PDB file of C-alpha atoms in Angstrom:
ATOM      1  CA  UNK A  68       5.219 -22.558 -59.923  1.00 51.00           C
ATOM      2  CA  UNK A  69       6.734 -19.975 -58.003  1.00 55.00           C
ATOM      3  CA  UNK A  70      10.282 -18.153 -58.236  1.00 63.00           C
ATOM      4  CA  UNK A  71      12.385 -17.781 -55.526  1.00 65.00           C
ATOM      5  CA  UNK A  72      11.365 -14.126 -55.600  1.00 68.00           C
ATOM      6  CA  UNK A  73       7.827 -15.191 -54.501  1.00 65.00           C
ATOM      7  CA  UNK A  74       9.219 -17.905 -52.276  1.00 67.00           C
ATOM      8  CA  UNK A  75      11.236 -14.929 -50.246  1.00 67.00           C
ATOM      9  CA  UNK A  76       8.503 -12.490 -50.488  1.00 70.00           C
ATOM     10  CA  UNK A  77       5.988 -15.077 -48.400  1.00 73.00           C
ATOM     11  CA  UNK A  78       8.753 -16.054 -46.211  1.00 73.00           C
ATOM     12  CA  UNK A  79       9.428 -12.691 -44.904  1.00 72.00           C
ATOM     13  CA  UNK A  80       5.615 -12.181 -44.615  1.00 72.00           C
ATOM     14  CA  UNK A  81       5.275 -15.718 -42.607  1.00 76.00           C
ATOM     15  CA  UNK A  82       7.680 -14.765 -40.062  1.00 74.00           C
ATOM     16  CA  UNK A  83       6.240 -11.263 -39.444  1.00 78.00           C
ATOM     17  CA  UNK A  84       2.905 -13.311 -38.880  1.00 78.00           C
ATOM     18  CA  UNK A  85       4.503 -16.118 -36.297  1.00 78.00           C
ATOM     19  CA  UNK A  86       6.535 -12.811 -34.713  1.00 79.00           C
ATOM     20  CA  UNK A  87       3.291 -10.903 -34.058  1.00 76.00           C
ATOM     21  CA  UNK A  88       1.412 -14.288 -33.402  1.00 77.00           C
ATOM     22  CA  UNK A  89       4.070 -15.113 -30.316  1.00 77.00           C
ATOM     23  CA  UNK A  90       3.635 -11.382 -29.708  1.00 74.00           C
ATOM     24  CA  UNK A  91      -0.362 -11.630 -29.055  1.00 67.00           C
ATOM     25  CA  UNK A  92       0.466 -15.135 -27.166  1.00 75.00           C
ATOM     26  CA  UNK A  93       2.856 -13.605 -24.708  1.00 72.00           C
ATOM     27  CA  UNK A  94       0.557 -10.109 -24.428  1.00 66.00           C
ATOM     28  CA  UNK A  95      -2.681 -12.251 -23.568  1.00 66.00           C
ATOM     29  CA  UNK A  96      -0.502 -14.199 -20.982  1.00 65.00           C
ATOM     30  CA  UNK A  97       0.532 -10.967 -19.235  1.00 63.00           C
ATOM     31  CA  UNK A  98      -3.432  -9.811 -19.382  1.00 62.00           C
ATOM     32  CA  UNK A  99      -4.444 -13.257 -17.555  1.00 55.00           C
ATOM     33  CA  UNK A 100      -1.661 -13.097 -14.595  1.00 62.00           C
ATOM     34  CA  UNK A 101      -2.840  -9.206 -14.061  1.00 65.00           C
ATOM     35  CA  UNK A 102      -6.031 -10.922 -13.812  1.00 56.00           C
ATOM     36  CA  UNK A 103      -5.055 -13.688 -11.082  1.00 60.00           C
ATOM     37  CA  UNK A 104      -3.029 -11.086  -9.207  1.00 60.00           C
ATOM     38  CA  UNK A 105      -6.152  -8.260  -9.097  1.00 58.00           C
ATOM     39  CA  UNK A 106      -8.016 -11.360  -8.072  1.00 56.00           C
ATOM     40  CA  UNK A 107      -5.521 -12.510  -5.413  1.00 62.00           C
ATOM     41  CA  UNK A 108      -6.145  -8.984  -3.923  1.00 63.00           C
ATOM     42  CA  UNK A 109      -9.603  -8.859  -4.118  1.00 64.00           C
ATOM     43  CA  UNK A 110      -9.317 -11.971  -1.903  1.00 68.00           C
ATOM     44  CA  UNK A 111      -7.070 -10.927   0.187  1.00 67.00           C
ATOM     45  CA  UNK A 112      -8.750  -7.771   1.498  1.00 68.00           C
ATOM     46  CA  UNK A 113     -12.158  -9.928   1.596  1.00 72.00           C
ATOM     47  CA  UNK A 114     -10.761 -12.239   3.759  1.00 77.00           C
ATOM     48  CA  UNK A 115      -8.566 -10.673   6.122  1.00 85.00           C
ATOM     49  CA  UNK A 116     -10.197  -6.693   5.999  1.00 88.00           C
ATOM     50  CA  UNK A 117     -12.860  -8.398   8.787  1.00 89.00           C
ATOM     51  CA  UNK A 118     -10.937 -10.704  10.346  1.00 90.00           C
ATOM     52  CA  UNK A 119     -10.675 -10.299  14.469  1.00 94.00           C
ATOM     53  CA  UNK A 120      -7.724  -8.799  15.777  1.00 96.00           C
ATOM     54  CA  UNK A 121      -5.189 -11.065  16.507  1.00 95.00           C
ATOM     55  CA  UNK A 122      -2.148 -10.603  18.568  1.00 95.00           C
ATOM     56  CA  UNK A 123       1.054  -8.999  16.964  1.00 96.00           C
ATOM     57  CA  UNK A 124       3.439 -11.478  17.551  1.00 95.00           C
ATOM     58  CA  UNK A 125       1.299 -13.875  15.767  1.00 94.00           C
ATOM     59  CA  UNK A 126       1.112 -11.887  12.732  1.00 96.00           C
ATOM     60  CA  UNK A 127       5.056 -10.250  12.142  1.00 95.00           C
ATOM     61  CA  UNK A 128       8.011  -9.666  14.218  1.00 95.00           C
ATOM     62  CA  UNK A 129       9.937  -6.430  13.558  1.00 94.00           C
ATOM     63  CA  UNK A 130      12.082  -7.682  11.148  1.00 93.00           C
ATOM     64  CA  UNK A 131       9.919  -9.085   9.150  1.00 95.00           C
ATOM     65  CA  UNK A 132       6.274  -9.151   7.260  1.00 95.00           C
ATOM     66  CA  UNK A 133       4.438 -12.001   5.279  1.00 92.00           C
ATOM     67  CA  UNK A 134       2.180 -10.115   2.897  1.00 86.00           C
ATOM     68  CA  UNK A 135      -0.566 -12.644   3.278  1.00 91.00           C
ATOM     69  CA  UNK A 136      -1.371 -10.711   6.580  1.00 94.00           C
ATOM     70  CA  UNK A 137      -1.938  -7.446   5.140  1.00 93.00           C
ATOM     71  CA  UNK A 138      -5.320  -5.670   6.119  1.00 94.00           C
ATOM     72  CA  UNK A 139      -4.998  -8.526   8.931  1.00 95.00           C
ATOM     73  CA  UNK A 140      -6.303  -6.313  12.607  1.00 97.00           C
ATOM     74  CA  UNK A 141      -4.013  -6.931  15.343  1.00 97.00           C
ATOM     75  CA  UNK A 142      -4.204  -5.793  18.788  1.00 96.00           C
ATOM     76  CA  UNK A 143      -1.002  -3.430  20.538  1.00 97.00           C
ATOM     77  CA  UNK A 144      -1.143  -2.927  24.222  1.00 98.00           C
ATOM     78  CA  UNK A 145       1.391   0.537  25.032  1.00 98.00           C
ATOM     79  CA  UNK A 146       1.255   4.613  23.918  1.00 98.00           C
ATOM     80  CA  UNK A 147       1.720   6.863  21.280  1.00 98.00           C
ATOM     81  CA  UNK A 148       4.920   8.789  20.628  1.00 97.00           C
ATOM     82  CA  UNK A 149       3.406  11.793  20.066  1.00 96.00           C
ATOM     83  CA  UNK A 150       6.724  14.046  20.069  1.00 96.00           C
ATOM     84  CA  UNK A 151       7.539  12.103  16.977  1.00 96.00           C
ATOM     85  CA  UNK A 152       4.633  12.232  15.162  1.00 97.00           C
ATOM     86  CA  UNK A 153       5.054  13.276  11.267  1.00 97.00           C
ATOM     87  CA  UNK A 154       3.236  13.861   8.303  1.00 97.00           C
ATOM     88  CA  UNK A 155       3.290  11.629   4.933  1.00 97.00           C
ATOM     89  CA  UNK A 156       3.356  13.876   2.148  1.00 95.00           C
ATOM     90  CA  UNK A 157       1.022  14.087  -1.534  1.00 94.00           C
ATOM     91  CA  UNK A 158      -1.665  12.268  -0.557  1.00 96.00           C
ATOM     92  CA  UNK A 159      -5.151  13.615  -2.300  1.00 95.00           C
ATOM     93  CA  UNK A 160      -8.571  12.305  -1.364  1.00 95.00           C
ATOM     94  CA  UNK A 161     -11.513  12.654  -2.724  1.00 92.00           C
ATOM     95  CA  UNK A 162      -9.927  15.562  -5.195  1.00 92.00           C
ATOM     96  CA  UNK A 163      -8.473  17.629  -2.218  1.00 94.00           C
ATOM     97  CA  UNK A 164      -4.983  17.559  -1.612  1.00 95.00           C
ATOM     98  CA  UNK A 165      -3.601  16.232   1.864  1.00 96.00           C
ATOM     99  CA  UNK A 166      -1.463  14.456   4.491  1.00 97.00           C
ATOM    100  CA  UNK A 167      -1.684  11.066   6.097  1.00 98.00           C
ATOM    101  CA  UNK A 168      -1.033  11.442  10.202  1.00 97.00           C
ATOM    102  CA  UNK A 169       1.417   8.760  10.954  1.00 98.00           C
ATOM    103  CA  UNK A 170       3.065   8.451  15.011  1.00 98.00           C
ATOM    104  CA  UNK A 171       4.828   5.941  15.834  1.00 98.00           C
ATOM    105  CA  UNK A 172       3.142   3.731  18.876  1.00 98.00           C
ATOM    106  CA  UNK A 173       5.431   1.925  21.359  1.00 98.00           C
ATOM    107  CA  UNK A 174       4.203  -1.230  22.798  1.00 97.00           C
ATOM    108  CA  UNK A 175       4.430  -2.464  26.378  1.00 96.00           C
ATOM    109  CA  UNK A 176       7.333  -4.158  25.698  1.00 95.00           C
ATOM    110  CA  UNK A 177       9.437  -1.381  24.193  1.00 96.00           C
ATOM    111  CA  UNK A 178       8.901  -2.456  20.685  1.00 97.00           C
ATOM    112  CA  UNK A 179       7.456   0.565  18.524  1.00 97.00           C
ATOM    113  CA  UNK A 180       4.979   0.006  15.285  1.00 98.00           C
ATOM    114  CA  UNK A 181       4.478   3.077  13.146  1.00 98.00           C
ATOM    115  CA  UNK A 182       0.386   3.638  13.021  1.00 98.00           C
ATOM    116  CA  UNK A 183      -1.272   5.506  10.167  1.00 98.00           C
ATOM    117  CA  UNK A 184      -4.310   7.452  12.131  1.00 97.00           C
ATOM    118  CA  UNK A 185      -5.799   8.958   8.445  1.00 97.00           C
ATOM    119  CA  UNK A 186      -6.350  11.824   6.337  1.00 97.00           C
ATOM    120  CA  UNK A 187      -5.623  15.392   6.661  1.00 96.00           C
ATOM    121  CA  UNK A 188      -6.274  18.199   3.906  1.00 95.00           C
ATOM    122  CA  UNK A 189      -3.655  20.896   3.148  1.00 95.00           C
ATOM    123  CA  UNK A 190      -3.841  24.810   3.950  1.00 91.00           C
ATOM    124  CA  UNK A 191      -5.230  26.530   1.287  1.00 84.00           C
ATOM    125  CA  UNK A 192      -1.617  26.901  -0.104  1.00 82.00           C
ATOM    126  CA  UNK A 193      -1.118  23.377  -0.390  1.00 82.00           C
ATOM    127  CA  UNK A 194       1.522  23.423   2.443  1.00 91.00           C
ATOM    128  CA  UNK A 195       1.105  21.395   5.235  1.00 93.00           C
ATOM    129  CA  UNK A 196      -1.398  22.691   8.111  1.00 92.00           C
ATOM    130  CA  UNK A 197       0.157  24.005  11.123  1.00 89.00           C
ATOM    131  CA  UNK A 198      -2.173  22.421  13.751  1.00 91.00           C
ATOM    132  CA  UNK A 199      -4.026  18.809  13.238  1.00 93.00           C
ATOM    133  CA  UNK A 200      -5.324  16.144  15.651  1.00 93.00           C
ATOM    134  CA  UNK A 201      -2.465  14.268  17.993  1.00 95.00           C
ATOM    135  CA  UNK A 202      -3.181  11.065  19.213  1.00 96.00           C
ATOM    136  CA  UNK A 203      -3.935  10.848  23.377  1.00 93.00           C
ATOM    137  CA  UNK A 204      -0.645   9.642  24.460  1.00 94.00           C
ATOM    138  CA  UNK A 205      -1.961   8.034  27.734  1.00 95.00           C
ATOM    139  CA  UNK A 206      -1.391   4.003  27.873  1.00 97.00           C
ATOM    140  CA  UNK A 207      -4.045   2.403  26.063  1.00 97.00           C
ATOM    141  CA  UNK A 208      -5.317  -0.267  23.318  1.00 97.00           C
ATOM    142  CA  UNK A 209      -5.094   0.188  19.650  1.00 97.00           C
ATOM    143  CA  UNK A 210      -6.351  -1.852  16.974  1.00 97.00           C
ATOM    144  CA  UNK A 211      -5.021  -1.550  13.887  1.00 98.00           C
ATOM    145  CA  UNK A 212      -4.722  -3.237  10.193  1.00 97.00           C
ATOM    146  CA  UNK A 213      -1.195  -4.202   8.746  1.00 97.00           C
ATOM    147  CA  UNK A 214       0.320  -2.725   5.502  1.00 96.00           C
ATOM    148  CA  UNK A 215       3.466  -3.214   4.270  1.00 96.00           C
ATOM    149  CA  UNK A 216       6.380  -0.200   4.519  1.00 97.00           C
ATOM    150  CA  UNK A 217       6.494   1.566   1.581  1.00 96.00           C
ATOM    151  CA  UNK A 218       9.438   2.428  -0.863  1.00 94.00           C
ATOM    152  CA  UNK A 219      11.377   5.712  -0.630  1.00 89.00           C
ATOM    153  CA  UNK A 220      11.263   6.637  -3.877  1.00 82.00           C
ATOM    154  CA  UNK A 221      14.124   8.973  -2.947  1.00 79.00           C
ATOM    155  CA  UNK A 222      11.959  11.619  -2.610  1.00 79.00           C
ATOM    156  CA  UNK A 223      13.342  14.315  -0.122  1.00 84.00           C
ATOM    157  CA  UNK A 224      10.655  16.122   2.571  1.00 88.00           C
ATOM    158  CA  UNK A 225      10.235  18.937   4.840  1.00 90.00           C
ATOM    159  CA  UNK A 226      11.311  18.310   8.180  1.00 90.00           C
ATOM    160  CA  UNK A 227       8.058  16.788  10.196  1.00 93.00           C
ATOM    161  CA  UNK A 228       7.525  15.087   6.983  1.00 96.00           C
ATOM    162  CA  UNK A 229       7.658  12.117   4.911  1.00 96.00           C
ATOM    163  CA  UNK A 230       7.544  11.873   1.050  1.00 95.00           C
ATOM    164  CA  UNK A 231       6.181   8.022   1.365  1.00 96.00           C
ATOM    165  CA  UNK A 232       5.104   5.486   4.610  1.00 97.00           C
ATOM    166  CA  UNK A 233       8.074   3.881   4.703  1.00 96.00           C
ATOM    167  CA  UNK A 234       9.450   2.990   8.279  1.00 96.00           C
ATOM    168  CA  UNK A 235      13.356   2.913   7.687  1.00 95.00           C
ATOM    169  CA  UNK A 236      13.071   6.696   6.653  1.00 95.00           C
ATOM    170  CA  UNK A 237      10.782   7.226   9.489  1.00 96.00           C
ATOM    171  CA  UNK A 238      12.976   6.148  12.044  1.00 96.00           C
ATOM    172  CA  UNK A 239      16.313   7.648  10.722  1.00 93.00           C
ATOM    173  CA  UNK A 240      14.039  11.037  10.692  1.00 94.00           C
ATOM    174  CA  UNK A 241      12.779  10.773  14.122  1.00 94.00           C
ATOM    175  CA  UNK A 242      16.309   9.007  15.856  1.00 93.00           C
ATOM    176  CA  UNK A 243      14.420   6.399  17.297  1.00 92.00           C
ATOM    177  CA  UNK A 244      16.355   3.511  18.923  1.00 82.00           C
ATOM    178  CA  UNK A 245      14.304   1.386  20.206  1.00 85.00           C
ATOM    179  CA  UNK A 246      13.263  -2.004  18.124  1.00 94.00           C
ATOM    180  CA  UNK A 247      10.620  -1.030  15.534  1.00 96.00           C
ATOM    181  CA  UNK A 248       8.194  -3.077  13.078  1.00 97.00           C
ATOM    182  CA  UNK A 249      10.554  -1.940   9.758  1.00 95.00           C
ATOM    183  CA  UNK A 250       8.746  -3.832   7.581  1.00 96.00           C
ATOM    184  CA  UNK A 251       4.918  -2.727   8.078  1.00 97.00           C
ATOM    185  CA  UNK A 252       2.684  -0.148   9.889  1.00 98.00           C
ATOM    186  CA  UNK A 253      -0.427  -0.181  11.312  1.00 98.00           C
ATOM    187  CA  UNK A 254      -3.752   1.632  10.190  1.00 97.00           C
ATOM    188  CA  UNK A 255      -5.455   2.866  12.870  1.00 97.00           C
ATOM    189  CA  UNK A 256      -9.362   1.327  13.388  1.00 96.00           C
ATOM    190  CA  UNK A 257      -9.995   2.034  17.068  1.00 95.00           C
ATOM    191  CA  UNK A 258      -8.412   3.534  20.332  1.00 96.00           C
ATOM    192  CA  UNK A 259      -9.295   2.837  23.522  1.00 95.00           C
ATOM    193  CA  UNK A 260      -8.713   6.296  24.589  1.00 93.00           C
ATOM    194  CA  UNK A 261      -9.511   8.598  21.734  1.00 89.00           C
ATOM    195  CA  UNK A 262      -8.081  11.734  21.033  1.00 89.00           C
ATOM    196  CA  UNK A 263     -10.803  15.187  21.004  1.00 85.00           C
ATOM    197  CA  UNK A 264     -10.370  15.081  17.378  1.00 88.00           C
ATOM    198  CA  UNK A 265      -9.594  12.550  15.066  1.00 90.00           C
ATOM    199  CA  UNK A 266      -7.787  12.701  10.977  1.00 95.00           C
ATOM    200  CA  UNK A 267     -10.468  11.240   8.607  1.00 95.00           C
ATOM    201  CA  UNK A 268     -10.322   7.204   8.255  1.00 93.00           C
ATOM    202  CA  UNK A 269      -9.589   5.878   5.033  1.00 93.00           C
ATOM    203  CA  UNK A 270     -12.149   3.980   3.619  1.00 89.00           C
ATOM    204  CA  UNK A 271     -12.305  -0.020   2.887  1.00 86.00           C
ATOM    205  CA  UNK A 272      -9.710  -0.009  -0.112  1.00 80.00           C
ATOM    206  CA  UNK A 273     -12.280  -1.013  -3.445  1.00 75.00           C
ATOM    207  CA  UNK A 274     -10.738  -3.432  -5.708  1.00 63.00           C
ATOM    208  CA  UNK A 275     -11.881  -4.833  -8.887  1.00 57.00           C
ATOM    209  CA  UNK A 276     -10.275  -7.350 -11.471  1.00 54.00           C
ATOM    210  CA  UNK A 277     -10.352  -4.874 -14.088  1.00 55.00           C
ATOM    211  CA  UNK A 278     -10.407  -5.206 -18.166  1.00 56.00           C
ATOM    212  CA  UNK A 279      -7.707  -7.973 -17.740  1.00 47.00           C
ATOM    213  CA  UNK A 280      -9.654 -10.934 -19.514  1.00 48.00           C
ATOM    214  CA  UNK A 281     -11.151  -8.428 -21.852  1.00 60.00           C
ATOM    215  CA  UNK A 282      -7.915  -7.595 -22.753  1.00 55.00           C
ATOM    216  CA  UNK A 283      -6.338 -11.618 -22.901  1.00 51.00           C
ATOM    217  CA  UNK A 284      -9.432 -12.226 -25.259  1.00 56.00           C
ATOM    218  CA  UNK A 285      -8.802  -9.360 -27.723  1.00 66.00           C
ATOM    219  CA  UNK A 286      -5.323 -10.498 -27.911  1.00 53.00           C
ATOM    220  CA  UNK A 287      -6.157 -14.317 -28.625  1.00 61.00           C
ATOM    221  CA  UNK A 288      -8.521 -13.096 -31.722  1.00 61.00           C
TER     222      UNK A 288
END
């Protein structure tokens, strides 16, 4: 029969096992909603990445963006601010380091819509180059795909510069007054009236679900 000695010994070692046990529940949990939110993605881009172009107002107003439209094309009628063009800081591709080109575009209307027009590599010092390709700023179309503004991460920049795409910091950096999209920007697919030169397009984002069920299984055994 055992002592109460034993009895304590067993207990302790129980509720390490139900501790870790809850543990493992709660860490396969997380794996599976990584898994439906990779997945959500994956859908997301499939779905919208090819969708026609679509009018602007139909998609976000400038106060605000539903995230179900991102990668959704949409179609801007106006010109591109040239003079207040700026570069978006720490953004490598392929290996290389670089900028993203991002000028605000101002619609027919007045409103203006930041537009992402791609990828430029740094000088061979890393610093940003001193020439790239501007936009034609002659009225024309644009179509573009939606992504949401991104955070500040209270990163300071050069002047001419941005440490992230977000729109708020844009506009206090450039002193523009007239109504802007704050919540999103565009990236650029086609002109109407292209510029000599063009930055290099990003390509069609890749997304996978990962080693999220992997994981959730491991966890369960």
């Amino acid at each position: 029969m055992a002592n109460k000695s034993d009895l304590k010994r067993w207990s302790g070692w129980l509720a390490l096992v139900i501790a870790f046990s809850v543990a493992c529940s709660l860490l396969s949990n997380w794996q599976f909603s990584r898994r439906e939110e990779a997945l959500a993605a994956m859908q997301q881009v499939a779905v919208n990445y090819d969708s026609p172009p679509a009018n602007i107002d139909s998609l976000a107003t400038p106060g605000t963006f539903d995230e179900k439209n991102q990668w959704r094309q949409a179609k801007l009628q106006g010109h591109y601010l040239v003079n207040n063009s700026v570069l978006v800081r720490n953004r490598p591709l392929d290996g290389q380091p670089g900028f993203l080109s991002l000028v605000p575009f101002q619609i027919s209307d007045g409103r203006i819509i930041a537009i992402e027009r791609g990828w430029i590599a740094s000088d061979d010092n890393y610093s940003a180059p001193k020439t790239y390709p501007l936009p034609n700023a002659d009225d024309q179309q644009v179509v573009v795909r939606l992504r949401p503004s991104e955070p500040t991460l209270d990163r300071t920049a050069p002047a001419g510069q941005l440490a992230t795409i977000n729109i708020e910091a844009l506009v206090k950096s450039q002193g523009i007054k007239d109504q802007t999209f704050t919540k999103l920007y565009g990236r650029m697919v086609l002109e109407s009236a292209p510029a000599s030169s063009t930055p290099k397009q990003l390509a069609r984002p890749t997304l996978d679900e990962g080693n999220h069920l992997s994981y959730a299984l491991q966890w369960i055994m």
